[in-house]
C-alpha positions as protocol buffer text, in pm:
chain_id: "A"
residue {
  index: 1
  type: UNK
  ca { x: -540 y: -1854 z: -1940 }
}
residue {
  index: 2
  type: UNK
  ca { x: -808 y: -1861 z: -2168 }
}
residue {
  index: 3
  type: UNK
  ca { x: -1095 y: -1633 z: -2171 }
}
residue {
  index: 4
  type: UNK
  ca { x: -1351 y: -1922 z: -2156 }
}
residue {
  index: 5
  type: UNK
  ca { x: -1396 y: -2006 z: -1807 }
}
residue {
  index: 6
  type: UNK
  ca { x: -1577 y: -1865 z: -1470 }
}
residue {
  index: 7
  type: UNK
  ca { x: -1504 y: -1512 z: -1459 }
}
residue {
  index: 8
  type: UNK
  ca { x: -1371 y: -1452 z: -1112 }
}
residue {
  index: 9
  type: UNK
  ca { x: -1608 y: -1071 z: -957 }
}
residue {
  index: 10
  type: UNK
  ca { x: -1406 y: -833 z: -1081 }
}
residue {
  index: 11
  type: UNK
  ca { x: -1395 y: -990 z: -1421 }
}
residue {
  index: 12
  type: UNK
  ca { x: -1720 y: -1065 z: -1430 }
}
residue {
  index: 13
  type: UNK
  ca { x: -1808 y: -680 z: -1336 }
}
residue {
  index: 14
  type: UNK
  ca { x: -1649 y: -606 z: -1684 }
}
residue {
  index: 15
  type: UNK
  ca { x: -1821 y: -561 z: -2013 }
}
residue {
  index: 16
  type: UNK
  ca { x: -1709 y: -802 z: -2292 }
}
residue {
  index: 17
  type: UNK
  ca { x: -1406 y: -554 z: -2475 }
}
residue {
  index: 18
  type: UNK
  ca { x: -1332 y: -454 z: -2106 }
}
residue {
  index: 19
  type: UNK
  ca { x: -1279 y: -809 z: -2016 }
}
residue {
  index: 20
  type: UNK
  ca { x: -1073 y: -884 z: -2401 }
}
residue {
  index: 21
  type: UNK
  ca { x: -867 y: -559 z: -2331 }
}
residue {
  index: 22
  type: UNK
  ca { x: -730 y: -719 z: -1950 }
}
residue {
  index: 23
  type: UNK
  ca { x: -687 y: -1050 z: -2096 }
}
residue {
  index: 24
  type: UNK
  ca { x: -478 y: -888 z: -2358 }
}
residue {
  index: 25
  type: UNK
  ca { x: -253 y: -740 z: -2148 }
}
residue {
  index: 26
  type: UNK
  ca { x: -116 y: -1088 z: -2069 }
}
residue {
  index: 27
  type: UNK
  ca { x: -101 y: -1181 z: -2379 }
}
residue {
  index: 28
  type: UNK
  ca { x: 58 y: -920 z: -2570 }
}
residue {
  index: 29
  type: UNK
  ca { x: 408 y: -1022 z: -2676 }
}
residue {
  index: 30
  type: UNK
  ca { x: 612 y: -726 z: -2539 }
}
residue {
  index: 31
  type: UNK
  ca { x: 575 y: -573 z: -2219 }
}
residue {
  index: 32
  type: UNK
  ca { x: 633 y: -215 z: -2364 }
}
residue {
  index: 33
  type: UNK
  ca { x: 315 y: -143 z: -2605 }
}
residue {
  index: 34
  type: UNK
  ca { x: 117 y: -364 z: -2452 }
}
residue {
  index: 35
  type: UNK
  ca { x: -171 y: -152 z: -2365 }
}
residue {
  index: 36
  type: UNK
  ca { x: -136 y: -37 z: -2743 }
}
residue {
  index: 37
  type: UNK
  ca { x: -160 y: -405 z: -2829 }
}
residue {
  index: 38
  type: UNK
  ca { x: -453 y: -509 z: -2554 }
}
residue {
  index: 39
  type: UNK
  ca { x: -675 y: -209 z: -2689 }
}
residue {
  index: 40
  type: UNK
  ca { x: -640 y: -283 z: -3047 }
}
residue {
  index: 41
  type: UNK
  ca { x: -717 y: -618 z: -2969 }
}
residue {
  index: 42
  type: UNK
  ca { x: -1010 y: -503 z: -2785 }
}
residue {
  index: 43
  type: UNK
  ca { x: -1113 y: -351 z: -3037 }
}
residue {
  index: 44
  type: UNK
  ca { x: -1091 y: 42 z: -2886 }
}
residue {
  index: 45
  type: UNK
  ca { x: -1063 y: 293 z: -3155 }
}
residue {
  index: 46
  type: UNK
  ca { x: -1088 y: 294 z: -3521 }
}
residue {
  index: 47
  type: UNK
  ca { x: -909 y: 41 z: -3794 }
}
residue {
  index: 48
  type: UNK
  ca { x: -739 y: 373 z: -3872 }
}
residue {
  index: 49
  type: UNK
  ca { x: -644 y: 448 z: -3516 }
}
residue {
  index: 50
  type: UNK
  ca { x: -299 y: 577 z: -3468 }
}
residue {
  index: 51
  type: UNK
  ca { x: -28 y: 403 z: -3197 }
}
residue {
  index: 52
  type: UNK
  ca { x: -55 y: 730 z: -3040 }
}
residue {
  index: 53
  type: UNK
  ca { x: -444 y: 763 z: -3028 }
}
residue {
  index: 54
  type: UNK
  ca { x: -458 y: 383 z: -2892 }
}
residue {
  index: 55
  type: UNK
  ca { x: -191 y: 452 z: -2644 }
}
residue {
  index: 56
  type: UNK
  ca { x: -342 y: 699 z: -2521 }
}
residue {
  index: 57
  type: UNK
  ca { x: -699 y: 489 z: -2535 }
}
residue {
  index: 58
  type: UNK
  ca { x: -513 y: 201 z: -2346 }
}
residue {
  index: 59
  type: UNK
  ca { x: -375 y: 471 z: -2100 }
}
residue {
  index: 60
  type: UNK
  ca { x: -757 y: 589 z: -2031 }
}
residue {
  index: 61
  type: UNK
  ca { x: -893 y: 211 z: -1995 }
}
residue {
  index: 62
  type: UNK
  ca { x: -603 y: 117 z: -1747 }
}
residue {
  index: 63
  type: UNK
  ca { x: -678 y: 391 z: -1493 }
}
residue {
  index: 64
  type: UNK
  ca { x: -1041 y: 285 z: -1473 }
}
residue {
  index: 65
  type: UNK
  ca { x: -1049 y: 83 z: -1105 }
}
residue {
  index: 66
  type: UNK
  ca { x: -1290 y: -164 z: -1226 }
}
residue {
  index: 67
  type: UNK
  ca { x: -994 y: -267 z: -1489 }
}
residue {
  index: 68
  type: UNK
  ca { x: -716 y: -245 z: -1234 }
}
residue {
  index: 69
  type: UNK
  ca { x: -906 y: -487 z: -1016 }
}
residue {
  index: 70
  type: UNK
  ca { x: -963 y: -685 z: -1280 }
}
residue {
  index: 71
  type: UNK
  ca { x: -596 y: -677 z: -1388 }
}
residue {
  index: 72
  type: UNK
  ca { x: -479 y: -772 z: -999 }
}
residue {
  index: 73
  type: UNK
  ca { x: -697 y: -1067 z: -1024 }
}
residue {
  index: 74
  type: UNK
  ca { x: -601 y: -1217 z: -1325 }
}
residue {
  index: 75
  type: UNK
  ca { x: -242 y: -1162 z: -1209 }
}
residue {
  index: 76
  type: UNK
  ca { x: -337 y: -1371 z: -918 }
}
residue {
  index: 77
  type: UNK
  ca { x: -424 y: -1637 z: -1111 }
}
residue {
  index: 78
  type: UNK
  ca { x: -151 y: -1607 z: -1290 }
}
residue {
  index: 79
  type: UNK
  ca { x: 66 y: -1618 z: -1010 }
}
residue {
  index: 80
  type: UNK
  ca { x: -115 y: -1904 z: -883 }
}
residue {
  index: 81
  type: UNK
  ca { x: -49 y: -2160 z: -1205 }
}
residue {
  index: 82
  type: UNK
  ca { x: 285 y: -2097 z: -1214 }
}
residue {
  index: 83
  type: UNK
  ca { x: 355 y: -2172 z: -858 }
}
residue {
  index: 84
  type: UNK
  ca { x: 406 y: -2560 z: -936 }
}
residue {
  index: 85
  type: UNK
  ca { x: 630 y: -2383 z: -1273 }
}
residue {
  index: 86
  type: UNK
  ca { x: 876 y: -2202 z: -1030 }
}
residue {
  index: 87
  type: UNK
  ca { x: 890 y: -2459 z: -734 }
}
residue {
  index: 88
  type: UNK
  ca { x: 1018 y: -2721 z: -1016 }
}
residue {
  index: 89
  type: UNK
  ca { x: 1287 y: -2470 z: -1118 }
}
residue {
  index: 90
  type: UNK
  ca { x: 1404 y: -2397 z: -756 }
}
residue {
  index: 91
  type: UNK
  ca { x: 1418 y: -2748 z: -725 }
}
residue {
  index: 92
  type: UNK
  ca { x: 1657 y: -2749 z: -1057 }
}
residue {
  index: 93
  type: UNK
  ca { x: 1877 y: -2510 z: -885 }
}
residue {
  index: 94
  type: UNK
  ca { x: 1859 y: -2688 z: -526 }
}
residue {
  index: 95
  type: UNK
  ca { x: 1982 y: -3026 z: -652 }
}
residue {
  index: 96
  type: UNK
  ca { x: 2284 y: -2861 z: -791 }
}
residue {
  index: 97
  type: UNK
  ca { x: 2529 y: -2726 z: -490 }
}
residue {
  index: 98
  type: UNK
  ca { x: 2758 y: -2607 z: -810 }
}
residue {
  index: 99
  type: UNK
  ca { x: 2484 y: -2382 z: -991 }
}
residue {
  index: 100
  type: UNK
  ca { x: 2555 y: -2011 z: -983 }
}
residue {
  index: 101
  type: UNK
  ca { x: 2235 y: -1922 z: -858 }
}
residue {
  index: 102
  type: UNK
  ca { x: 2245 y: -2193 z: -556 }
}
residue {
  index: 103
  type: UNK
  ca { x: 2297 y: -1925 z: -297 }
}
residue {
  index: 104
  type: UNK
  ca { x: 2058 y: -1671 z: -393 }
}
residue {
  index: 105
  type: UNK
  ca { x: 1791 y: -1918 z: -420 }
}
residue {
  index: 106
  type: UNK
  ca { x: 1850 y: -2085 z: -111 }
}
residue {
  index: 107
  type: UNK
  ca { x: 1855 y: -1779 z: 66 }
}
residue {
  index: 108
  type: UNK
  ca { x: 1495 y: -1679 z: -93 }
}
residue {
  index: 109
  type: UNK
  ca { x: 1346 y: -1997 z: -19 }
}
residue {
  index: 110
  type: UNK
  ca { x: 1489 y: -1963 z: 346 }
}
residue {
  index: 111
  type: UNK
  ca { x: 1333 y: -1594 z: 421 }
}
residue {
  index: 112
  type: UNK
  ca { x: 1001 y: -1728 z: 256 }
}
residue {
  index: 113
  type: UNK
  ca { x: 1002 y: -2093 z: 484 }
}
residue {
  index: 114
  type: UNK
  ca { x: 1143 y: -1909 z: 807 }
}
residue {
  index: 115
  type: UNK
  ca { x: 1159 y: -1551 z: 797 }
}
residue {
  index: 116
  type: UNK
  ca { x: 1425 y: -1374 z: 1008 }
}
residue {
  index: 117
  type: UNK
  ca { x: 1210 y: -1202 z: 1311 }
}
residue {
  index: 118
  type: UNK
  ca { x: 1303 y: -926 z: 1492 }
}
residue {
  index: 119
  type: UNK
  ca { x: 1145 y: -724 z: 1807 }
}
residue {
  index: 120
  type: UNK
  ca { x: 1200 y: -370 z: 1900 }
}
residue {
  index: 121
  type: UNK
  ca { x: 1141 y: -208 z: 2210 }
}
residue {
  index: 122
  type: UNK
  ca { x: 1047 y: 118 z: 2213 }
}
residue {
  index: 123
  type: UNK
  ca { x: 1015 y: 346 z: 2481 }
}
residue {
  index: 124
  type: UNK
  ca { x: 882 y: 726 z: 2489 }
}
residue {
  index: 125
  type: UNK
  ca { x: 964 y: 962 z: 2770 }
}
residue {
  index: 126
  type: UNK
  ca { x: 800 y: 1283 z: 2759 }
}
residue {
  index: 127
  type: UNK
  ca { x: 837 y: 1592 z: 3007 }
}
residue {
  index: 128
  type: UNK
  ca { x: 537 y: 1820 z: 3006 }
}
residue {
  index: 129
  type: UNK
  ca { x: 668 y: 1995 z: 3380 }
}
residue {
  index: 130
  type: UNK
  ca { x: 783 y: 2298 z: 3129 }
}
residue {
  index: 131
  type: UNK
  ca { x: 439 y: 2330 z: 2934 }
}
residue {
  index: 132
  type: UNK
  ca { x: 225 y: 2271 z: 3292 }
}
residue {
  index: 133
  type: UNK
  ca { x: 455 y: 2530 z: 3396 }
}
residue {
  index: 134
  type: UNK
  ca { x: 362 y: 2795 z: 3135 }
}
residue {
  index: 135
  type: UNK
  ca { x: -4 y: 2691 z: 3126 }
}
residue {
  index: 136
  type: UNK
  ca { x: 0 y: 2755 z: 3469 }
}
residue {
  index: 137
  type: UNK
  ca { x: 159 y: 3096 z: 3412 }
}
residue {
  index: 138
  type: UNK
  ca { x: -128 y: 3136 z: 3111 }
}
residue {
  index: 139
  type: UNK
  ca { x: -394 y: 3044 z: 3376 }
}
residue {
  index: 140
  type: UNK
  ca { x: -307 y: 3296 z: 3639 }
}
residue {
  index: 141
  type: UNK
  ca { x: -243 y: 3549 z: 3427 }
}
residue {
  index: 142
  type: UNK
  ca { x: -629 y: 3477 z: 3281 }
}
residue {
  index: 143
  type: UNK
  ca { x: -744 y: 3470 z: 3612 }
}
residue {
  index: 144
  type: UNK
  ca { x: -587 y: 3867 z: 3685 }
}
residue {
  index: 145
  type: UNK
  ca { x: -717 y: 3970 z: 3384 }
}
residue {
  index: 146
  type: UNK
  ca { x: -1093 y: 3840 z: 3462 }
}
residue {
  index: 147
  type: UNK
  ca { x: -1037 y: 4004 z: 3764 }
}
residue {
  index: 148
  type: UNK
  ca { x: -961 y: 4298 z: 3599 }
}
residue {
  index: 149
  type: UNK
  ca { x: -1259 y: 4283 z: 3403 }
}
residue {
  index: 150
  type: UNK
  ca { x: -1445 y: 4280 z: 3719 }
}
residue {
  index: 151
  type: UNK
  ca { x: -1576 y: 3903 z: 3642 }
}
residue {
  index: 152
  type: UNK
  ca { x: -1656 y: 3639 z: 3958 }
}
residue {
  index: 153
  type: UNK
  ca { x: -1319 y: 3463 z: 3896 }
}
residue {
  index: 154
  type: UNK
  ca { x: -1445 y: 3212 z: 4189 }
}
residue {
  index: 155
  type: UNK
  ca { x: -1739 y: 3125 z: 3969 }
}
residue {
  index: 156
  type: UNK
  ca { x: -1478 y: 3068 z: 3655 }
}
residue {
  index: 157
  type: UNK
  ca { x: -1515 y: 2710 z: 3555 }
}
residue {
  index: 158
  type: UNK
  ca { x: -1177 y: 2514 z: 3666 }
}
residue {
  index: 159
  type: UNK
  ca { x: -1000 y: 2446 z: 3342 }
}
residue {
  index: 160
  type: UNK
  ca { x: -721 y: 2251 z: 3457 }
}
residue {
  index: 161
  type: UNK
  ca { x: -635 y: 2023 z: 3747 }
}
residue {
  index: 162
  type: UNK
  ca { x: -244 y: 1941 z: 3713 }
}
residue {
  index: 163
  type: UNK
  ca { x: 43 y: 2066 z: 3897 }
}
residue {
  index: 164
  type: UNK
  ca { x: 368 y: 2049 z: 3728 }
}
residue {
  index: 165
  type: UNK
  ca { x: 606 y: 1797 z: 3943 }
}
residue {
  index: 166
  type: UNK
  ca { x: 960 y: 1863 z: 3993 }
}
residue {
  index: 167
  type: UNK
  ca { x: 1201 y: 1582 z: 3827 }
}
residue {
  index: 168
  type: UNK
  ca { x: 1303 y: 1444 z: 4171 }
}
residue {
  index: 169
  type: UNK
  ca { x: 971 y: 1354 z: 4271 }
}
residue {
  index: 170
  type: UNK
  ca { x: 899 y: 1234 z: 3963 }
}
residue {
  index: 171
  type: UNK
  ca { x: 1173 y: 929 z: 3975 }
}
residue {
  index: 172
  type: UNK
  ca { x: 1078 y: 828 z: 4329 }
}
C-alpha cells in the first residue's frame, strides 16, 4: 500500500510522522522490532537514538488511540487486497483432493459459507416463597416495634403487597 493515496478518517486524523510511523509497521521486514523499525523510519528520536530508547518511543506512539485506529484501518485494507490473494490459493488447495491441507481448508471455507447453527433453550426457575417468607417475618416484626414506639402503625405506608404461595398452588 503506498502512502500516496486518499487517507481513509483515521489516517487522515494523523499528522504526517504519525501517518509514516503506521505505514511502517506494515512494512517493516520482521514482525519482532517492528515498532523499533516504524519509529526510526518515522523519524522519532535522535540519529543517535538507542534500540532501547526507540522501542520504548514506538511503545509510547502505539498506545495512542488515534494510532491504533489508524493501525485497524490500514489492516482492513490490507485484509481487503489480499482477499482475491487467498481465495486463489484456497482454490490451489481445492482442486487437489490429494493436498495435505485439503481437509482443513475445506472445512474453513465450509464454517465461513454455512456456519454450523445452534439454539439453546434456557429456562430460569426461581423460588422467592422463602425470602417473601422472611420479609414477611421482617415486616411484622417492624410493625411491633413501631408499635412499640408508640407510632400510628395504621398510618405506616404499605411497603409490600405479596403473599408467599405454597408450592402446590403454585403448579396448579
Amino acid at each position: 500500500m503506498s502512502e500516496i493515496g486518499e487517507l481513509g478518517p483515521a489516517m487522515a486524523a494523523l499528522n504526517e510522522r504519525q501517518r509514516k510511523f503506521v505505514h511502517a509497521l506494515f512494512q517493516a521486514p520482521r514482525s519482532l522490532g517492528a515498532g523499533l523499525f516504524a519509529a526510526r523510519a518515522a523519524g522519532y528520536g535522535t540519529p543517535t537514538s538507542s534500540n532501547n530508547s526507540l522501542s520504548a518511543i514506538a511503545y509510547q506512539v502505539q498506545q495512542e488511540p488515534k494510532i491504533q485506529a489508524a493501525i485497524a484501518e490500514v489492516s482492513k485494507q490490507y485484509l481487503t487486497m489480499l482477499g482475491p490473494v487467498a481465495v486463489r490459493a484456497m482454490k490451489r488447495v481445492l482442486g487437489n483432493d490429494k493436498h495435505r491441507e485439503f481437509g482443513r481448508v475445506l472445512g474453513i471455507l465450509m464454517d465461513r459459507v454455512a456456519p454450523a447453527q445452534s439454539t439453546h433453550t434456557v429456562k430460569v426457575e426461581h423460588d422467592a416463597s422463602p425470602q417473601l417468607v422472611a420479609t414477611a417475618a421482617v415486616m411484622r416484626r417492624i410493625t411491633e416495634l413501631a408499635t412499640q414506639a408508640g407510632l400510628d402503625v395504621e398510618r405506616m405506608p404499605q411497603l409490600l403487597d405479596a403473599k408467599p404461595i405454597a408450592k402446590s398452588e403454585r403448579a396448579a
